[in-house]
Amino acid sequence: MRGKVQLIGAGCGRGLISVKALKALKKADVLVYDDLIDDKLLGEVRDDCKRIYVGKRFAKHSKTQPEINEILIEEANKGQLVARLKGGDSFVFGRGGEEYLALEGIDCELIPGISSCIAVPESLGIPVTHRGIAQSFTVITGHSASNKTESYEALAKLNGTLVFLMGINSIAEISENLMENHQIFLHP
C-alpha cells in the first residue's frame, strides 16, 4: 500500500497558514519539518504522529536534500500520509520543486503557503506594488546554493520593488551592489 505526501507551505509565521494546510497537519501520520516554521504548528499534529526534523540554516544542515527526498519516499512507501511542512511557500526558494520531482510516481498533493515576499511587507504596511510608484515586484534570493549571482546592473534599472529573501547574511553585499549600480544607471 502506497501512502501520500503533502508538500505544505507553512506561511511566514504570525498565524499566516492556510486553513487547508492546518487540516492536512491534523491528519498526518508523519510530519517532516524545517526550521523556518512557527513552532506552534508542531502542536497541530496528532500525538501519535511521527515527527522528523530536517531543518536547514545558513551553512548548517541536519539533512541533505537527497536525504530529505529519501525520507519522504520511504515514509510514503510504508503507506503513511506524510506532511512535508516548509516555511513560507514550498515553491519559492524552498526546494519544493526538487522534492516534487523526486516524488515521481508517489501520490503528492501541493498545498501552497502564504509567501513572506508579500505577507511580511503587507503586515508592516508596505505595499510591494503601488499605483504610480511600483507596477511590479521582483523576488530575489539573497542566498544562492550555487555560485550564480544576479545582475545588479539589471536589477537597479527595474522600476518596481525588489524583495530579497534569505539575505540577512549578505545584506551588506546586496546593498552595496544595488547602490553602486543605481549610481551608474543615474549617472552613466
PDB file of C-alpha atoms in Angstrom:
ATOM      1  CA  MET A   1       0.000   0.000   0.000  1.00  0.00           C
ATOM      2  CA  ARG A   2       1.427   3.341  -1.041  1.00  0.00           C
ATOM      3  CA  GLY A   3       0.925   6.440   1.001  1.00  0.00           C
ATOM      4  CA  LYS A   4       0.753  10.060   0.067  1.00  0.00           C
ATOM      5  CA  VAL A   5       2.950  13.121   0.538  1.00  0.00           C
ATOM      6  CA  GLN A   6       1.534  16.587   1.037  1.00  0.00           C
ATOM      7  CA  LEU A   7       4.014  19.397   0.327  1.00  0.00           C
ATOM      8  CA  ILE A   8       2.713  22.098   2.653  1.00  0.00           C
ATOM      9  CA  GLY A   9       3.772  25.729   2.815  1.00  0.00           C
ATOM     10  CA  ALA A  10       3.552  26.874   6.439  1.00  0.00           C
ATOM     11  CA  GLY A  11       3.370  30.552   5.625  1.00  0.00           C
ATOM     12  CA  CYS A  12       5.655  33.003   7.353  1.00  0.00           C
ATOM     13  CA  GLY A  13       4.540  32.743  10.941  1.00  0.00           C
ATOM     14  CA  ARG A  14       2.196  35.141  12.723  1.00  0.00           C
ATOM     15  CA  GLY A  15      -0.685  32.710  12.081  1.00  0.00           C
ATOM     16  CA  LEU A  16      -0.290  33.034   8.316  1.00  0.00           C
ATOM     17  CA  ILE A  17      -1.038  29.419   7.374  1.00  0.00           C
ATOM     18  CA  SER A  18      -3.960  28.347   5.229  1.00  0.00           C
ATOM     19  CA  VAL A  19      -6.982  26.500   6.599  1.00  0.00           C
ATOM     20  CA  LYS A  20      -6.269  23.682   4.123  1.00  0.00           C
ATOM     21  CA  ALA A  21      -2.711  23.343   5.463  1.00  0.00           C
ATOM     22  CA  LEU A  22      -3.914  23.154   9.078  1.00  0.00           C
ATOM     23  CA  LYS A  23      -6.441  20.465   8.169  1.00  0.00           C
ATOM     24  CA  ALA A  24      -3.701  18.460   6.436  1.00  0.00           C
ATOM     25  CA  LEU A  25      -1.428  18.675   9.503  1.00  0.00           C
ATOM     26  CA  LYS A  26      -4.160  17.294  11.747  1.00  0.00           C
ATOM     27  CA  LYS A  27      -4.481  14.167   9.547  1.00  0.00           C
ATOM     28  CA  ALA A  28      -0.775  13.420   9.056  1.00  0.00           C
ATOM     29  CA  ASP A  29       0.819  10.138  10.128  1.00  0.00           C
ATOM     30  CA  VAL A  30       4.316  11.563   9.644  1.00  0.00           C
ATOM     31  CA  LEU A  31       5.490  15.167   9.866  1.00  0.00           C
ATOM     32  CA  VAL A  32       8.751  16.085   8.104  1.00  0.00           C
ATOM     33  CA  TYR A  33       9.503  19.688   9.030  1.00  0.00           C
ATOM     34  CA  ASP A  34      12.003  22.536   8.650  1.00  0.00           C
ATOM     35  CA  ASP A  35      13.421  25.267  10.871  1.00  0.00           C
ATOM     36  CA  LEU A  36      11.569  28.197   9.382  1.00  0.00           C
ATOM     37  CA  ILE A  37       8.128  27.357  10.711  1.00  0.00           C
ATOM     38  CA  ASP A  38       6.128  28.650  13.629  1.00  0.00           C
ATOM     39  CA  ASP A  39       6.871  26.153  16.443  1.00  0.00           C
ATOM     40  CA  LYS A  40       3.204  26.276  17.455  1.00  0.00           C
ATOM     41  CA  LEU A  41       2.402  24.305  14.292  1.00  0.00           C
ATOM     42  CA  LEU A  42       4.068  21.229  15.809  1.00  0.00           C
ATOM     43  CA  GLY A  43       1.149  21.130  18.246  1.00  0.00           C
ATOM     44  CA  GLU A  44      -1.341  20.838  15.380  1.00  0.00           C
ATOM     45  CA  VAL A  45      -0.413  17.230  14.565  1.00  0.00           C
ATOM     46  CA  ARG A  46      -1.833  14.193  16.359  1.00  0.00           C
ATOM     47  CA  ASP A  47       0.019  12.894  19.428  1.00  0.00           C
ATOM     48  CA  ASP A  48       0.828   9.654  17.587  1.00  0.00           C
ATOM     49  CA  CYS A  49       2.224  11.479  14.536  1.00  0.00           C
ATOM     50  CA  LYS A  50       5.874  10.611  13.864  1.00  0.00           C
ATOM     51  CA  ARG A  51       7.936  13.836  13.748  1.00  0.00           C
ATOM     52  CA  ILE A  52      11.105  14.032  11.649  1.00  0.00           C
ATOM     53  CA  TYR A  53      13.190  17.203  11.844  1.00  0.00           C
ATOM     54  CA  VAL A  54      15.136  18.041   8.670  1.00  0.00           C
ATOM     55  CA  GLY A  55      15.940  21.704   9.282  1.00  0.00           C
ATOM     56  CA  LYS A  56      18.473  23.744   7.367  1.00  0.00           C
ATOM     57  CA  ARG A  57      20.015  27.035   8.352  1.00  0.00           C
ATOM     58  CA  PHE A  58      22.803  29.057   6.772  1.00  0.00           C
ATOM     59  CA  ALA A  59      25.796  26.688   6.485  1.00  0.00           C
ATOM     60  CA  LYS A  60      24.176  24.198   8.892  1.00  0.00           C
ATOM     61  CA  HIS A  61      22.044  21.346   7.534  1.00  0.00           C
ATOM     62  CA  SER A  62      20.649  18.494   9.613  1.00  0.00           C
ATOM     63  CA  LYS A  63      19.943  16.505   6.420  1.00  0.00           C
ATOM     64  CA  THR A  64      20.987  16.905   2.798  1.00  0.00           C
ATOM     65  CA  GLN A  65      18.308  17.425   0.165  1.00  0.00           C
ATOM     66  CA  PRO A  66      18.758  13.867  -1.213  1.00  0.00           C
ATOM     67  CA  GLU A  67      18.351  12.515   2.345  1.00  0.00           C
ATOM     68  CA  ILE A  68      15.140  14.513   2.791  1.00  0.00           C
ATOM     69  CA  ASN A  69      13.820  13.236  -0.530  1.00  0.00           C
ATOM     70  CA  GLU A  70      14.586   9.655   0.547  1.00  0.00           C
ATOM     71  CA  ILE A  71      12.774  10.123   3.871  1.00  0.00           C
ATOM     72  CA  LEU A  72       9.665  11.324   2.038  1.00  0.00           C
ATOM     73  CA  ILE A  73       9.778   8.387  -0.370  1.00  0.00           C
ATOM     74  CA  GLU A  74      10.426   5.803   2.375  1.00  0.00           C
ATOM     75  CA  GLU A  75       7.597   7.033   4.598  1.00  0.00           C
ATOM     76  CA  ALA A  76       5.138   7.202   1.686  1.00  0.00           C
ATOM     77  CA  ASN A  77       6.125   3.692   0.604  1.00  0.00           C
ATOM     78  CA  LYS A  78       5.199   2.484   4.116  1.00  0.00           C
ATOM     79  CA  GLY A  79       1.636   3.616   3.362  1.00  0.00           C
ATOM     80  CA  GLN A  80       1.852   6.748   5.531  1.00  0.00           C
ATOM     81  CA  LEU A  81       0.205  10.120   4.996  1.00  0.00           C
ATOM     82  CA  VAL A  82       3.286  12.347   5.073  1.00  0.00           C
ATOM     83  CA  ALA A  83       3.064  16.085   5.724  1.00  0.00           C
ATOM     84  CA  ARG A  84       6.190  17.863   4.454  1.00  0.00           C
ATOM     85  CA  LEU A  85       5.980  21.211   6.230  1.00  0.00           C
ATOM     86  CA  LYS A  86       8.161  24.003   4.882  1.00  0.00           C
ATOM     87  CA  GLY A  87       8.380  27.655   5.871  1.00  0.00           C
ATOM     88  CA  GLY A  88       6.743  30.201   3.590  1.00  0.00           C
ATOM     89  CA  ASP A  89       5.778  28.687   0.262  1.00  0.00           C
ATOM     90  CA  SER A  90       7.454  25.442  -0.802  1.00  0.00           C
ATOM     91  CA  PHE A  91       7.974  26.617  -4.365  1.00  0.00           C
ATOM     92  CA  VAL A  92       9.588  29.999  -3.547  1.00  0.00           C
ATOM     93  CA  PHE A  93      13.260  29.221  -2.795  1.00  0.00           C
ATOM     94  CA  GLY A  94      12.076  26.284  -0.720  1.00  0.00           C
ATOM     95  CA  ARG A  95      13.232  23.337  -2.809  1.00  0.00           C
ATOM     96  CA  GLY A  96       9.630  22.199  -3.056  1.00  0.00           C
ATOM     97  CA  GLY A  97      10.085  21.753  -6.794  1.00  0.00           C
ATOM     98  CA  GLU A  98      13.022  19.398  -6.205  1.00  0.00           C
ATOM     99  CA  GLU A  99      11.024  17.378  -3.693  1.00  0.00           C
ATOM    100  CA  TYR A 100       8.013  17.232  -6.003  1.00  0.00           C
ATOM    101  CA  LEU A 101      10.172  15.871  -8.834  1.00  0.00           C
ATOM    102  CA  ALA A 102      11.789  13.318  -6.507  1.00  0.00           C
ATOM    103  CA  LEU A 103       8.310  12.031  -5.594  1.00  0.00           C
ATOM    104  CA  GLU A 104       7.509  10.967  -9.153  1.00  0.00           C
ATOM    105  CA  GLY A 105       5.133   8.014  -9.032  1.00  0.00           C
ATOM    106  CA  ILE A 106       4.005   8.786  -5.472  1.00  0.00           C
ATOM    107  CA  ASP A 107       0.670  10.450  -4.796  1.00  0.00           C
ATOM    108  CA  CYS A 108       1.564  14.045  -3.969  1.00  0.00           C
ATOM    109  CA  GLU A 109      -0.628  16.996  -3.066  1.00  0.00           C
ATOM    110  CA  LEU A 110       0.643  20.573  -3.208  1.00  0.00           C
ATOM    111  CA  ILE A 111      -0.690  22.976  -0.569  1.00  0.00           C
ATOM    112  CA  PRO A 112       0.726  26.450  -1.214  1.00  0.00           C
ATOM    113  CA  GLY A 113       1.925  28.643   1.602  1.00  0.00           C
ATOM    114  CA  ILE A 114       1.476  32.348   2.124  1.00  0.00           C
ATOM    115  CA  SER A 115       4.815  33.672   0.907  1.00  0.00           C
ATOM    116  CA  SER A 116       6.797  36.077   3.039  1.00  0.00           C
ATOM    117  CA  CYS A 117       7.663  38.076  -0.076  1.00  0.00           C
ATOM    118  CA  ILE A 118       4.211  39.665   0.051  1.00  0.00           C
ATOM    119  CA  ALA A 119       2.909  38.873   3.550  1.00  0.00           C
ATOM    120  CA  VAL A 120       5.728  40.402   5.597  1.00  0.00           C
ATOM    121  CA  PRO A 121       5.792  43.775   3.783  1.00  0.00           C
ATOM    122  CA  GLU A 122       1.997  43.949   3.929  1.00  0.00           C
ATOM    123  CA  SER A 123       1.924  43.176   7.663  1.00  0.00           C
ATOM    124  CA  LEU A 124       4.236  46.196   8.105  1.00  0.00           C
ATOM    125  CA  GLY A 125       2.089  48.444   5.899  1.00  0.00           C
ATOM    126  CA  ILE A 126       4.461  48.304   2.917  1.00  0.00           C
ATOM    127  CA  PRO A 127       2.796  47.576  -0.439  1.00  0.00           C
ATOM    128  CA  VAL A 128       5.013  45.707  -2.911  1.00  0.00           C
ATOM    129  CA  THR A 129       3.098  47.394  -5.726  1.00  0.00           C
ATOM    130  CA  HIS A 130       1.517  50.845  -5.606  1.00  0.00           C
ATOM    131  CA  ARG A 131      -0.143  52.769  -8.396  1.00  0.00           C
ATOM    132  CA  GLY A 132       2.179  55.414  -9.796  1.00  0.00           C
ATOM    133  CA  ILE A 133       5.197  54.140  -7.863  1.00  0.00           C
ATOM    134  CA  ALA A 134       5.798  50.416  -8.434  1.00  0.00           C
ATOM    135  CA  GLN A 135       3.881  48.466 -11.062  1.00  0.00           C
ATOM    136  CA  SER A 136       5.761  45.221 -10.417  1.00  0.00           C
ATOM    137  CA  PHE A 137       7.863  43.398  -7.877  1.00  0.00           C
ATOM    138  CA  THR A 138      10.770  41.016  -8.274  1.00  0.00           C
ATOM    139  CA  VAL A 139      11.656  38.328  -5.746  1.00  0.00           C
ATOM    140  CA  ILE A 140      15.369  37.512  -5.485  1.00  0.00           C
ATOM    141  CA  THR A 141      17.235  35.049  -3.306  1.00  0.00           C
ATOM    142  CA  GLY A 142      19.784  36.625  -1.023  1.00  0.00           C
ATOM    143  CA  HIS A 143      21.430  33.251  -0.516  1.00  0.00           C
ATOM    144  CA  SER A 144      22.141  31.088  -3.536  1.00  0.00           C
ATOM    145  CA  ALA A 145      23.198  27.457  -3.322  1.00  0.00           C
ATOM    146  CA  SER A 146      25.237  27.956  -6.489  1.00  0.00           C
ATOM    147  CA  ASN A 147      27.884  30.474  -7.453  1.00  0.00           C
ATOM    148  CA  LYS A 148      25.448  32.286  -9.725  1.00  0.00           C
ATOM    149  CA  THR A 149      24.860  35.923  -8.904  1.00  0.00           C
ATOM    150  CA  GLU A 150      22.173  38.282 -10.041  1.00  0.00           C
ATOM    151  CA  SER A 151      22.927  41.134 -12.388  1.00  0.00           C
ATOM    152  CA  TYR A 152      22.778  44.068 -10.009  1.00  0.00           C
ATOM    153  CA  GLU A 153      23.032  46.378 -13.013  1.00  0.00           C
ATOM    154  CA  ALA A 154      19.801  44.896 -14.414  1.00  0.00           C
ATOM    155  CA  LEU A 155      18.087  44.918 -11.001  1.00  0.00           C
ATOM    156  CA  ALA A 156      18.996  48.584 -10.435  1.00  0.00           C
ATOM    157  CA  LYS A 157      17.267  49.506 -13.704  1.00  0.00           C
ATOM    158  CA  LEU A 158      13.922  47.983 -12.712  1.00  0.00           C
ATOM    159  CA  ASN A 159      11.113  50.382 -11.836  1.00  0.00           C
ATOM    160  CA  GLY A 160       9.416  48.003  -9.427  1.00  0.00           C
ATOM    161  CA  THR A 161      10.019  46.821  -5.898  1.00  0.00           C
ATOM    162  CA  LEU A 162      12.890  44.439  -5.171  1.00  0.00           C
ATOM    163  CA  VAL A 163      12.201  41.813  -2.496  1.00  0.00           C
ATOM    164  CA  PHE A 164      15.218  39.838  -1.265  1.00  0.00           C
ATOM    165  CA  LEU A 165      14.537  36.672   0.726  1.00  0.00           C
ATOM    166  CA  MET A 166      17.106  34.889   2.890  1.00  0.00           C
ATOM    167  CA  GLY A 167      19.578  37.738   2.531  1.00  0.00           C
ATOM    168  CA  ILE A 168      20.448  38.552   6.118  1.00  0.00           C
ATOM    169  CA  ASN A 169      23.989  37.137   5.807  1.00  0.00           C
ATOM    170  CA  SER A 170      24.647  39.043   2.571  1.00  0.00           C
ATOM    171  CA  ILE A 171      22.727  42.264   3.202  1.00  0.00           C
ATOM    172  CA  ALA A 172      25.839  44.456   3.057  1.00  0.00           C
ATOM    173  CA  GLU A 173      26.895  42.989  -0.303  1.00  0.00           C
ATOM    174  CA  ILE A 174      23.369  43.303  -1.727  1.00  0.00           C
ATOM    175  CA  SER A 175      23.025  46.922  -0.570  1.00  0.00           C
ATOM    176  CA  GLU A 176      26.459  47.958  -1.831  1.00  0.00           C
ATOM    177  CA  ASN A 177      25.914  46.376  -5.246  1.00  0.00           C
ATOM    178  CA  LEU A 178      22.475  47.927  -5.691  1.00  0.00           C
ATOM    179  CA  MET A 179      23.656  51.396  -4.660  1.00  0.00           C
ATOM    180  CA  GLU A 180      26.742  51.186  -6.869  1.00  0.00           C
ATOM    181  CA  ASN A 181      24.743  50.097  -9.904  1.00  0.00           C
ATOM    182  CA  HIS A 182      21.951  52.570  -9.213  1.00  0.00           C
ATOM    183  CA  GLN A 183      24.528  55.386  -9.359  1.00  0.00           C
ATOM    184  CA  ILE A 184      25.895  54.083 -12.668  1.00  0.00           C
ATOM    185  CA  PHE A 185      22.356  53.958 -14.041  1.00  0.00           C
ATOM    186  CA  LEU A 186      21.587  57.509 -12.933  1.00  0.00           C
ATOM    187  CA  HIS A 187      24.966  58.975 -13.933  1.00  0.00           C
ATOM    188  CA  PRO A 188      26.484  56.953 -16.817  1.00  0.00           C
TER     189      PRO A 188
END
